[in-house]
Amino acid sequence: MQSSQVFVLQVITLFSASFDNNHLIIKMSVGTAGHSLPLSLLCEQLQRCHPEVVPVDFGDYHPLKPIMVTDTKTRRGARKGSTSSSSSSSSSAPPDPLSSMLDGTDPLSMFAAASASETPAMSHSRREKEDELVGPDFEPWPAKRGEILARFTTTEKLSIVRKAPGPGSSAVSEKVRTRLEELDDLEEGSQRELLNLSQQDYANRIEELNQSLKEAWASDQKVKALKIVIQCSKLLSDTSVIQFYPSKFVLITDILDTFGRLVYDRIWTMCSDPRPLPDSFTVEDVNDTAKETCLNWFFKIASIRELLPRLYVEAAILKCNRFLNKTGIQETLTRLTAMIRGIGDPLVAAYARAYLCRIGMEVAPHLKDSLNCNFFDLLGTFQQISGESVRNQLVQQRVEVPEYLTLYSPAISWILQCIAYRAPEPLLTEMMERCKKLGNNALLLNSVMRAFRPEFVAARATDFIAMIKECDEAGFPKHLLFGSLGRSLACADPPESERLTILNEAWKVITKVRSPQDYVNCAEIWVEFTCRNFTKREVNTVLADIIKHMTPDRAFEDAYPQLQSVIRKILTYFHDFSVLFSMERFLPFLDMFQKDSVRVEVCRSIMEVFIKHQVEFTRDPVILNAMLHICKTMHDSVSFGRDFEQQLSFCVEARATFCNLEPVLVQLIHMVNQLAMETRRVMRGSHSRKTASFVRACAAYSYITIPSLSSIFSRLSLYLLSGQVALANQCLSQADAFLKAAVSILPEVPRSISVEGKLRSSESFLLDFISNFLATLLVVPDHPEHGVLYLVRGLLNMVQDYTWEDNSDAKVRVYISALPLLAAMSQETYLYSIPKVDSNETLYGGDPKFLSELNKLCDTLIGQILDHLKALGRDENTRRQGALAFSLFAVLLAHGDLRNNKLSQLAINLWNLSHKHGYCETRISVRTLDYIKHQAQQPDMAHLSDTIQRLALQSRT
């Protein structure tokens, strides 16, 4: 280079950074390159190290503006970097940062000196109270993240392509180029992995990079972590698959957020020794080591050559300015906002502004100026959207203008949400005026309506409708605008005098939408406004219009979610079913739900509302017929084939829905028990563990549901049924629980119950239940922890303590019924058994102690019966005495061993007692004697011959 020669010199400040255990160590070198580098950013950042800061005029500032400098003759032995330069383009341009930086004074030392020179009084006077962060009424970015990823998808292949070297790259020395690539690029192998990926693979790879960033940071490889962030940020300049750009923005900024948190937490940790740094800390609370490390990070980022990654990475660590300067965040927001003006692609610029606004809301939500500036800059780029460059890009990618405009929605909506957060109402008026100046840009107008508070929008609904009418429908369909307006009106009411006009104006547009899907999306929104403010007449009209649009070509089949939403909204506002079913188009609307699962869901939602709000009995034939139709629809549609788990899930939901309808609950329990038996039959021999688990789930369903029934006999019978089903499925603990529950509620049985509106004694029902219960107990094995015959004893104890009716023989009849059970339990082989269930015959195997327990219990019961017969004799209740004596005789004859002389004599005495007063029917007595004679002829039954000779018929005296 010759002295005084004027040329464009790109001064490249390279920071060869290495990390020790505490902070970055900065080394500097100077080189040249053949293409432009914006130095204004670096100049301003470094000059902030001095107590006196030269402000930058952002009005003339452009981050891509080249800097003209004069090269002076440099001696070979001169200190590296001591080049003297001055601007040739403007006398007021910032000085070369290297001339002020590298004069022998370390900028970090200057920063420390500047901090030390600030007196406590000055520090206190400049201390500002920190504004509160955003509240829960602000919708956070993570809430929008999933929606954007789901909405903006592509089937195109995605890739990361290494840019070819620029035309002037040969002028850069090999050493300089290598060091630049170390800072800006990832490894070549990593890039090859990102070529031609599907959307899911792309997202997975980005997540891998995010994880690699965390791992590199954890292993103290801070340079590698920064490389990953820089390379990922570069991806945001690529719009080759433009439909995917919003989703790409979400994925990449996740990595930036991770990096920002890691850097901030690292510096915070350095400030926490010896005591933790308070949340409301100031610059004075930060130690020098932390300040050095923080400033090194900003220097490192300032050396990134490309504008977009430099902007994004600095925005990611924006919060770290708190460690350096009280006004650093505000100044940096202003500078970064101006830098975005250098981004040529309007879509890329819009999302860069959205990210900057997002970071700004997180760290300094009170700084509204930068938000407004970003938004106004965004408005200024709208002309670029219709420019030749964008048109050529859309033609090349075969993307229509309306689809392209929707790509801006997340960015614009977010920026406007930030601006509108707790903003005064006049700001909406200002935004509306700016929309008008831009020719009522539909995209902007849509975002404004969705960003501001619904009550603000509702108060100006008529004005918004007028603006929507003036919009150009070619770029952004008007029905989308009416949809956004309808969302606000569903939450807040416009002036009452304007409501009918608003509905008419909106529906004029909605009803003309040709696409069924677009139509139903918008109509579904406005249904709520209609229900909220009008009567059944207007709602019926809306339903008729929906039927008209969705019936042709069975368009309703692709719109079940929206149609279900319409039903839910109507049910929210109409609880009078006489009004609801009087709408002519309501039931025809239900007929559009022709998919079984959807139809059942809709009918169930109607039934839920009916049960909740129809608290009085009704005889309205319209309601009864409609509900009958709905119930029949549900009944006919319930079919899950062999999907047993789905059937059980249906029963669970039905229980919650019909919790107040006892007959329904009873049927559900029967269904679940039947389901358990069917599962065992179908799945026999396969998936035994899964089957057993499902059966236990069915048992749990019944066990939870039965106590909710008010009818005591329904509970008793269902406990017994469920116990039998559990026993049949080898679920012994569940069966034991059901049977114990049945025994425990026996004392609750009332002495009289209502049958068909008349009070009747409950004894006959109770005796029938106990007889069935005793029959079941034969195959129920004793619980190992509760002793011999604990269920039988428990039942008999309950019978003993129960308050029976006066002059009742029910208790003695139970005792008589228990004797056959005890006799059957004493057999070596039981009369019946359940497969794979070991009853007491197997558990005890004829053990003498078990048989002794049976005999003792029989003796006790017979003694109780005989005492009762004596009491009846004393009270001269001979008819009852004779009937009970004959019943006990029949039991002894059928189940007792009459070879025992005492038992044989007892049987003869009972026969005689039953015939003593002539109340026994002669026909039954004759048949009994014939049976005994027949049995006496059987082998080993000759002893009955002696018994029959002692039995005589007695006539009534």
mmCIF file of C-alpha atoms in Angstrom, residues 195-401:
data_model
loop_
_atom_site.group_PDB
_atom_site.id
_atom_site.type_symbol
_atom_site.label_atom_id
_atom_site.label_comp_id
_atom_site.label_asym_id
_atom_site.label_seq_id
_atom_site.Cartn_x
_atom_site.Cartn_y
_atom_site.Cartn_z
ATOM 1 C CA LEU A 195 -28.364 -31.143 3.264
ATOM 2 C CA ASN A 196 -31.697 -32.178 1.729
ATOM 3 C CA LEU A 197 -33.567 -32.867 4.920
ATOM 4 C CA SER A 198 -37.280 -33.276 5.449
ATOM 5 C CA GLN A 199 -39.022 -30.850 7.767
ATOM 6 C CA GLN A 200 -38.990 -33.312 10.672
ATOM 7 C CA ASP A 201 -35.341 -34.216 10.091
ATOM 8 C CA TYR A 202 -34.506 -30.528 9.941
ATOM 9 C CA ALA A 203 -36.245 -29.893 13.254
ATOM 10 C CA ASN A 204 -34.497 -32.897 14.801
ATOM 11 C CA ARG A 205 -31.115 -31.646 13.603
ATOM 12 C CA ILE A 206 -31.759 -28.191 15.049
ATOM 13 C CA GLU A 207 -32.644 -29.799 18.362
ATOM 14 C CA GLU A 208 -29.381 -31.754 18.180
ATOM 15 C CA LEU A 209 -27.507 -28.492 17.680
ATOM 16 C CA ASN A 210 -29.315 -27.052 20.676
ATOM 17 C CA GLN A 211 -28.173 -30.019 22.728
ATOM 18 C CA SER A 212 -24.646 -29.714 21.323
ATOM 19 C CA LEU A 213 -24.620 -26.088 22.408
ATOM 20 C CA LYS A 214 -25.484 -27.071 25.980
ATOM 21 C CA GLU A 215 -22.900 -29.857 25.999
ATOM 22 C CA ALA A 216 -20.175 -27.596 24.612
ATOM 23 C CA TRP A 217 -20.963 -25.007 27.234
ATOM 24 C CA ALA A 218 -20.985 -27.552 30.029
ATOM 25 C CA SER A 219 -17.560 -28.841 28.926
ATOM 26 C CA ASP A 220 -16.150 -25.277 28.913
ATOM 27 C CA GLN A 221 -15.950 -25.091 25.114
ATOM 28 C CA LYS A 222 -17.361 -21.582 24.909
ATOM 29 C CA VAL A 223 -15.909 -20.869 21.435
ATOM 30 C CA LYS A 224 -17.582 -23.944 20.006
ATOM 31 C CA ALA A 225 -20.862 -22.873 21.595
ATOM 32 C CA LEU A 226 -20.576 -19.464 19.955
ATOM 33 C CA LYS A 227 -19.795 -21.065 16.593
ATOM 34 C CA ILE A 228 -22.992 -23.112 16.798
ATOM 35 C CA VAL A 229 -25.080 -20.031 17.564
ATOM 36 C CA ILE A 230 -23.525 -17.996 14.747
ATOM 37 C CA GLN A 231 -24.005 -20.710 12.157
ATOM 38 C CA CYS A 232 -27.605 -21.293 13.205
ATOM 39 C CA SER A 233 -28.310 -17.570 13.040
ATOM 40 C CA LYS A 234 -27.076 -17.526 9.447
ATOM 41 C CA LEU A 235 -29.850 -19.923 8.531
ATOM 42 C CA LEU A 236 -32.357 -17.122 9.092
ATOM 43 C CA SER A 237 -31.113 -15.363 5.969
ATOM 44 C CA ASP A 238 -32.175 -18.319 3.823
ATOM 45 C CA THR A 239 -35.705 -18.014 2.369
ATOM 46 C CA SER A 240 -35.306 -20.692 -0.300
ATOM 47 C CA VAL A 241 -38.272 -22.598 1.219
ATOM 48 C CA ILE A 242 -40.265 -19.564 2.154
ATOM 49 C CA GLN A 243 -43.378 -21.338 3.472
ATOM 50 C CA PHE A 244 -41.274 -22.841 6.247
ATOM 51 C CA TYR A 245 -39.602 -19.615 7.316
ATOM 52 C CA PRO A 246 -41.797 -18.865 10.393
ATOM 53 C CA SER A 247 -41.197 -22.371 11.735
ATOM 54 C CA LYS A 248 -37.489 -22.086 10.997
ATOM 55 C CA PHE A 249 -37.468 -18.814 12.947
ATOM 56 C CA VAL A 250 -39.037 -20.576 15.940
ATOM 57 C CA LEU A 251 -36.510 -23.416 15.870
ATOM 58 C CA ILE A 252 -33.446 -21.201 15.467
ATOM 59 C CA THR A 253 -34.460 -18.673 18.093
ATOM 60 C CA ASP A 254 -34.818 -21.544 20.557
ATOM 61 C CA ILE A 255 -31.051 -21.991 20.222
ATOM 62 C CA LEU A 256 -30.467 -18.262 20.576
ATOM 63 C CA ASP A 257 -32.569 -18.217 23.732
ATOM 64 C CA THR A 258 -30.532 -21.071 25.159
ATOM 65 C CA PHE A 259 -27.297 -19.247 24.387
ATOM 66 C CA GLY A 260 -28.568 -16.014 25.943
ATOM 67 C CA ARG A 261 -29.525 -17.801 29.158
ATOM 68 C CA LEU A 262 -26.176 -19.590 29.379
ATOM 69 C CA VAL A 263 -24.162 -16.401 28.975
ATOM 70 C CA TYR A 264 -26.281 -14.449 31.445
ATOM 71 C CA ASP A 265 -26.224 -17.221 34.037
ATOM 72 C CA ARG A 266 -22.455 -17.554 33.633
ATOM 73 C CA ILE A 267 -21.850 -13.877 34.367
ATOM 74 C CA TRP A 268 -24.435 -13.881 37.148
ATOM 75 C CA THR A 269 -22.590 -16.762 38.791
ATOM 76 C CA MET A 270 -19.333 -14.828 38.625
ATOM 77 C CA CYS A 271 -21.023 -12.016 40.565
ATOM 78 C CA SER A 272 -22.368 -14.333 43.254
ATOM 79 C CA ASP A 273 -19.097 -14.731 45.125
ATOM 80 C CA PRO A 274 -18.929 -14.217 48.061
ATOM 81 C CA ARG A 275 -22.654 -13.437 48.319
ATOM 82 C CA PRO A 276 -25.499 -13.902 45.802
ATOM 83 C CA LEU A 277 -26.318 -11.014 43.507
ATOM 84 C CA PRO A 278 -29.762 -9.509 44.248
ATOM 85 C CA ASP A 279 -32.412 -9.541 41.517
ATOM 86 C CA SER A 280 -32.536 -5.743 41.508
ATOM 87 C CA PHE A 281 -28.760 -5.368 41.229
ATOM 88 C CA THR A 282 -27.050 -2.341 39.689
ATOM 89 C CA VAL A 283 -23.771 -1.917 37.853
ATOM 90 C CA GLU A 284 -22.079 -1.040 41.149
ATOM 91 C CA ASP A 285 -22.857 -4.550 42.440
ATOM 92 C CA VAL A 286 -20.966 -6.253 39.571
ATOM 93 C CA ASN A 287 -17.313 -7.154 40.137
ATOM 94 C CA ASP A 288 -14.584 -6.355 37.623
ATOM 95 C CA THR A 289 -14.082 -9.945 36.537
ATOM 96 C CA ALA A 290 -17.726 -10.292 35.564
ATOM 97 C CA LYS A 291 -17.607 -6.944 33.729
ATOM 98 C CA GLU A 292 -14.543 -8.024 31.778
ATOM 99 C CA THR A 293 -16.116 -11.307 30.785
ATOM 100 C CA CYS A 294 -19.346 -9.594 29.773
ATOM 101 C CA LEU A 295 -17.553 -6.975 27.687
ATOM 102 C CA ASN A 296 -15.467 -9.687 26.018
ATOM 103 C CA TRP A 297 -18.676 -11.385 24.904
ATOM 104 C CA PHE A 298 -19.898 -8.173 23.286
ATOM 105 C CA PHE A 299 -16.512 -7.633 21.583
ATOM 106 C CA LYS A 300 -16.560 -11.162 20.316
ATOM 107 C CA ILE A 301 -20.060 -10.766 18.869
ATOM 108 C CA ALA A 302 -19.140 -7.367 17.350
ATOM 109 C CA SER A 303 -16.494 -9.135 15.245
ATOM 110 C CA ILE A 304 -19.039 -11.356 13.464
ATOM 111 C CA ARG A 305 -18.770 -10.348 9.820
ATOM 112 C CA GLU A 306 -22.351 -10.848 8.629
ATOM 113 C CA LEU A 307 -25.077 -8.489 9.722
ATOM 114 C CA LEU A 308 -27.851 -10.967 10.508
ATOM 115 C CA PRO A 309 -25.996 -13.332 12.866
ATOM 116 C CA ARG A 310 -24.294 -10.379 14.532
ATOM 117 C CA LEU A 311 -27.675 -8.795 15.191
ATOM 118 C CA TYR A 312 -29.383 -11.942 16.428
ATOM 119 C CA VAL A 313 -26.559 -13.069 18.704
ATOM 120 C CA GLU A 314 -26.210 -9.643 20.300
ATOM 121 C CA ALA A 315 -29.974 -9.496 20.807
ATOM 122 C CA ALA A 316 -29.801 -12.910 22.479
ATOM 123 C CA ILE A 317 -27.465 -11.569 25.180
ATOM 124 C CA LEU A 318 -29.139 -8.158 25.388
ATOM 125 C CA LYS A 319 -29.921 -8.672 29.065
ATOM 126 C CA CYS A 320 -26.197 -8.879 29.827
ATOM 127 C CA ASN A 321 -25.984 -5.095 29.336
ATOM 128 C CA ARG A 322 -27.234 -4.847 32.914
ATOM 129 C CA PHE A 323 -23.774 -5.902 34.063
ATOM 130 C CA LEU A 324 -22.062 -3.056 32.152
ATOM 131 C CA ASN A 325 -24.162 0.040 31.883
ATOM 132 C CA LYS A 326 -27.347 1.412 33.370
ATOM 133 C CA THR A 327 -28.596 2.586 29.998
ATOM 134 C CA GLY A 328 -26.984 -0.163 27.943
ATOM 135 C CA ILE A 329 -30.212 -2.047 27.188
ATOM 136 C CA GLN A 330 -31.984 1.066 25.950
ATOM 137 C CA GLU A 331 -29.039 2.167 23.803
ATOM 138 C CA THR A 332 -28.554 -1.301 22.361
ATOM 139 C CA LEU A 333 -32.231 -1.664 21.504
ATOM 140 C CA THR A 334 -32.082 1.617 19.615
ATOM 141 C CA ARG A 335 -28.930 0.587 17.751
ATOM 142 C CA LEU A 336 -30.146 -2.898 16.858
ATOM 143 C CA THR A 337 -33.462 -1.471 15.675
ATOM 144 C CA ALA A 338 -31.537 0.765 13.283
ATOM 145 C CA MET A 339 -29.339 -2.140 12.146
ATOM 146 C CA ILE A 340 -32.386 -4.074 10.962
ATOM 147 C CA ARG A 341 -32.885 -1.404 8.292
ATOM 148 C CA GLY A 342 -29.910 -2.944 6.520
ATOM 149 C CA ILE A 343 -31.735 -6.244 5.910
ATOM 150 C CA GLY A 344 -32.964 -6.342 2.348
ATOM 151 C CA ASP A 345 -35.546 -9.133 2.497
ATOM 152 C CA PRO A 346 -38.761 -7.756 4.098
ATOM 153 C CA LEU A 347 -39.742 -11.131 5.540
ATOM 154 C CA VAL A 348 -36.352 -11.667 7.156
ATOM 155 C CA ALA A 349 -36.430 -8.110 8.499
ATOM 156 C CA ALA A 350 -39.935 -8.569 9.934
ATOM 157 C CA TYR A 351 -38.892 -11.595 11.957
ATOM 158 C CA ALA A 352 -35.685 -9.927 13.105
ATOM 159 C CA ARG A 353 -37.844 -7.110 14.465
ATOM 160 C CA ALA A 354 -40.149 -9.639 16.103
ATOM 161 C CA TYR A 355 -37.192 -11.265 17.862
ATOM 162 C CA LEU A 356 -35.825 -7.948 19.031
ATOM 163 C CA CYS A 357 -39.256 -6.982 20.379
ATOM 164 C CA ARG A 358 -39.545 -10.323 22.125
ATOM 165 C CA ILE A 359 -36.198 -9.929 23.846
ATOM 166 C CA GLY A 360 -37.053 -6.319 24.665
ATOM 167 C CA MET A 361 -40.309 -7.360 26.338
ATOM 168 C CA GLU A 362 -38.448 -9.950 28.396
ATOM 169 C CA VAL A 363 -35.703 -7.679 29.709
ATOM 170 C CA ALA A 364 -37.191 -4.166 29.572
ATOM 171 C CA PRO A 365 -40.945 -4.131 28.872
ATOM 172 C CA HIS A 366 -41.146 -0.486 29.922
ATOM 173 C CA LEU A 367 -39.028 0.642 26.938
ATOM 174 C CA LYS A 368 -41.866 1.203 24.480
ATOM 175 C CA ASP A 369 -39.953 3.491 22.118
ATOM 176 C CA SER A 370 -38.003 0.676 20.497
ATOM 177 C CA LEU A 371 -41.213 -1.327 20.050
ATOM 178 C CA ASN A 372 -42.899 1.563 18.294
ATOM 179 C CA CYS A 373 -39.823 2.245 16.196
ATOM 180 C CA ASN A 374 -39.644 -1.355 15.051
ATOM 181 C CA PHE A 375 -43.295 -1.312 14.114
ATOM 182 C CA PHE A 376 -43.060 1.948 12.195
ATOM 183 C CA ASP A 377 -39.973 0.659 10.363
ATOM 184 C CA LEU A 378 -41.981 -2.427 9.499
ATOM 185 C CA LEU A 379 -44.721 -0.266 8.016
ATOM 186 C CA GLY A 380 -42.120 1.397 5.861
ATOM 187 C CA THR A 381 -41.141 -1.929 4.297
ATOM 188 C CA PHE A 382 -44.641 -2.776 3.082
ATOM 189 C CA GLN A 383 -43.851 -1.299 -0.307
ATOM 190 C CA GLN A 384 -41.077 -3.876 -0.678
ATOM 191 C CA ILE A 385 -43.663 -6.658 -0.447
ATOM 192 C CA SER A 386 -45.064 -5.677 -3.822
ATOM 193 C CA GLY A 387 -41.602 -5.022 -5.291
ATOM 194 C CA GLU A 388 -39.969 -6.851 -8.154
ATOM 195 C CA SER A 389 -37.525 -8.798 -5.975
ATOM 196 C CA VAL A 390 -40.281 -10.338 -3.871
ATOM 197 C CA ARG A 391 -42.437 -11.054 -6.927
ATOM 198 C CA ASN A 392 -39.600 -12.894 -8.621
ATOM 199 C CA GLN A 393 -38.970 -14.906 -5.473
ATOM 200 C CA LEU A 394 -42.629 -15.914 -5.227
ATOM 201 C CA VAL A 395 -42.763 -16.892 -8.895
ATOM 202 C CA GLN A 396 -39.649 -18.994 -8.506
ATOM 203 C CA GLN A 397 -41.059 -20.820 -5.473
ATOM 204 C CA ARG A 398 -44.631 -20.974 -6.865
ATOM 205 C CA VAL A 399 -46.104 -19.206 -3.877
ATOM 206 C CA GLU A 400 -49.219 -17.046 -4.228
ATOM 207 C CA VAL A 401 -49.367 -13.581 -2.712
#
